[in-house]
Amino acid sequence: LEPLRDRPDWRLTIAGGGPEAEAVRARFAPFPQVDLTRLRDLSEDEVDALIRAHDVLVCPYAQASQSGVVSEALYD
């Protein structure tokens, strides 16, 4: 995303908790377009709200903990 740092026409929300949270926070903190306020465990209502408010869902892991989110996004 470095080439896009100075472009205001995009935004990214990184959401969810995990062992890489601090590394993700450090890496993306310099980007004003990146929302890190949800970089923590989320309630089901928060997940539903994020799905409704965003255009793309990226689940970078194959663990079962994300399978419910994928199903919800497909249903919505």
Backbone as numpy.savetxt, mean C-alpha at the origin, in Angstrom:
# Nx Ny Nz CAx CAy CAz Cx Cy Cz
11.10 4.25 -8.64 10.29 5.46 -8.64 11.13 6.73 -8.64
12.41 6.58 -8.49 13.28 7.76 -8.41 13.07 8.73 -9.57
12.94 8.27 -10.82 12.72 9.23 -11.92 11.39 10.00 -11.81
10.49 9.51 -10.99 9.17 10.17 -10.84 9.09 11.08 -9.63
10.17 11.19 -8.87 10.14 11.93 -7.60 9.59 13.34 -7.74
9.93 14.04 -8.80 9.52 15.44 -8.97 8.22 15.62 -9.72
7.58 14.53 -10.07 6.31 14.63 -10.79 5.15 14.54 -9.79
4.24 15.51 -9.83 3.13 15.51 -8.88 1.89 14.74 -9.35
1.96 14.11 -10.52 0.76 13.52 -11.13 0.56 12.04 -10.78
1.08 11.59 -9.67 0.88 10.21 -9.24 0.90 10.17 -7.72
0.36 9.07 -7.19 0.43 8.85 -5.75 0.43 7.35 -5.49
1.00 7.00 -4.37 1.12 5.60 -3.98 0.84 5.49 -2.49
0.02 4.53 -2.12 -0.21 4.23 -0.71 0.41 2.87 -0.43
1.27 2.82 0.55 1.84 1.54 0.98 1.17 1.21 2.30
0.49 0.06 2.34 -0.31 -0.27 3.51 -0.02 -1.68 4.00
-0.19 -1.87 5.29 -0.01 -3.17 5.89 1.22 -3.20 6.79
1.25 -4.18 7.65 2.37 -4.33 8.58 3.26 -5.47 8.16
4.45 -5.48 8.72 5.36 -6.57 8.43 6.78 -6.23 8.85
7.66 -7.20 8.71 9.03 -7.02 9.18 9.84 -5.99 8.39
9.39 -5.63 7.21 10.12 -4.66 6.39 9.59 -3.24 6.53
8.67 -3.01 7.46 8.01 -1.70 7.58 9.00 -0.55 7.75
9.97 -0.69 8.60 10.92 0.41 8.82 11.79 0.66 7.59
12.20 -0.39 6.91 12.99 -0.23 5.69 12.16 0.46 4.61
10.89 0.08 4.49 9.99 0.71 3.52 9.79 2.17 3.87
9.58 2.45 5.13 9.39 3.83 5.58 10.63 4.68 5.23
11.80 4.17 5.51 13.03 4.90 5.23 13.22 5.13 3.73
12.90 4.14 2.94 13.11 4.23 1.49 12.16 5.21 0.82
10.91 5.22 1.26 9.90 6.02 0.57 9.56 7.34 1.26
10.10 7.61 2.41 9.83 8.87 3.12 10.16 10.11 2.29
11.20 10.10 1.46 11.51 11.29 0.67 10.51 11.61 -0.44
9.61 10.70 -0.73 8.65 10.92 -1.81 7.36 11.53 -1.26
7.05 12.78 -1.61 5.81 13.38 -1.11 4.56 12.71 -1.65
4.68 11.96 -2.75 3.53 11.29 -3.35 3.18 9.97 -2.65
4.04 9.52 -1.75 3.83 8.22 -1.11 3.23 8.40 0.27
2.08 7.79 0.47 1.38 7.82 1.77 1.81 6.60 2.57
2.48 6.84 3.68 2.94 5.76 4.56 2.15 5.68 5.85
1.05 6.42 5.94 0.28 6.47 7.19 -0.41 5.15 7.52
-0.51 4.27 6.55 -1.16 2.98 6.79 -0.17 1.83 6.79
1.07 2.13 7.06 2.12 1.12 7.12 2.09 0.46 8.50
1.05 -0.34 8.70 0.77 -1.00 9.98 -0.31 -2.05 9.74
-0.61 -2.83 10.76 -1.73 -3.76 10.63 -3.01 -2.96 10.45
-3.89 -3.47 9.59 -5.11 -2.76 9.24 -6.35 -3.53 9.64
-7.39 -2.81 9.97 -8.68 -3.44 10.23 -9.34 -3.78 8.89
-10.34 -4.63 8.93 -11.05 -4.99 7.69 -11.71 -3.76 7.07
-12.23 -2.87 7.90 -12.85 -1.66 7.38 -11.82 -0.78 6.65
-10.61 -0.69 7.18 -9.56 0.09 6.52 -9.18 -0.53 5.18
-9.09 -1.84 5.14 -8.77 -2.53 3.89 -9.86 -2.25 2.86
-11.11 -2.37 3.27 -12.23 -2.09 2.36 -12.17 -0.66 1.83
-11.88 0.30 2.70 -11.80 1.70 2.28 -10.65 1.92 1.30
-9.53 1.28 1.53 -8.39 1.40 0.62 -8.71 0.82 -0.75
-9.38 -0.31 -0.78 -9.76 -0.92 -2.05 -10.68 0.00 -2.83
-11.63 0.61 -2.15 -12.56 1.52 -2.83 -11.86 2.79 -3.32
-10.84 3.26 -2.63 -10.21 4.54 -2.94 -9.06 4.46 -3.94
-8.62 3.26 -4.27 -7.44 3.12 -5.13 -7.77 2.33 -6.41
-6.93 2.51 -7.40 -7.14 1.88 -8.71 -6.42 0.54 -8.87
-5.32 0.35 -8.16 -4.50 -0.84 -8.34 -4.12 -1.41 -6.98
-4.13 -2.73 -6.88 -3.70 -3.43 -5.68 -2.51 -4.30 -6.05
-1.39 -4.09 -5.37 -0.20 -4.91 -5.61 0.07 -5.71 -4.35
0.10 -7.00 -4.49 0.39 -7.90 -3.38 1.68 -8.63 -3.71
2.80 -8.16 -3.17 4.09 -8.71 -3.58 4.47 -10.03 -2.93
3.64 -10.57 -2.10 3.99 -11.81 -1.41 3.03 -12.92 -1.77
3.47 -14.15 -1.66 2.63 -15.30 -1.96 2.03 -15.91 -0.70
2.20 -15.25 0.43 1.70 -15.78 1.69 0.18 -15.69 1.76
-0.38 -16.58 2.51 -1.84 -16.64 2.64 -2.42 -15.41 3.31
-1.63 -14.64 4.03 -2.15 -13.47 4.72 -2.73 -12.44 3.77
-2.33 -12.47 2.51 -2.84 -11.51 1.53 -3.97 -12.08 0.68
-4.22 -13.35 0.77 -5.22 -13.95 -0.11 -6.61 -13.36 0.10
-6.94 -13.01 1.31 -8.25 -12.40 1.57 -8.38 -11.03 0.94
-7.31 -10.27 0.95 -7.33 -8.93 0.35 -7.53 -9.04 -1.16
-6.87 -9.98 -1.79 -7.02 -10.17 -3.23 -8.46 -10.53 -3.57
-9.03 -11.43 -2.81 -10.44 -11.83 -3.04 -11.37 -10.64 -2.88
-11.15 -9.83 -1.84 -11.99 -8.65 -1.62 -11.87 -7.67 -2.77
-10.66 -7.45 -3.26 -10.45 -6.50 -4.36 -11.14 -6.99 -5.63
-11.08 -8.28 -5.88 -11.74 -8.84 -7.06 -13.25 -8.73 -6.96
-13.77 -8.87 -5.75 -15.21 -8.81 -5.55 -15.75 -7.40 -5.67
-14.98 -6.43 -5.21 -15.44 -5.03 -5.13 -15.59 -4.39 -6.45
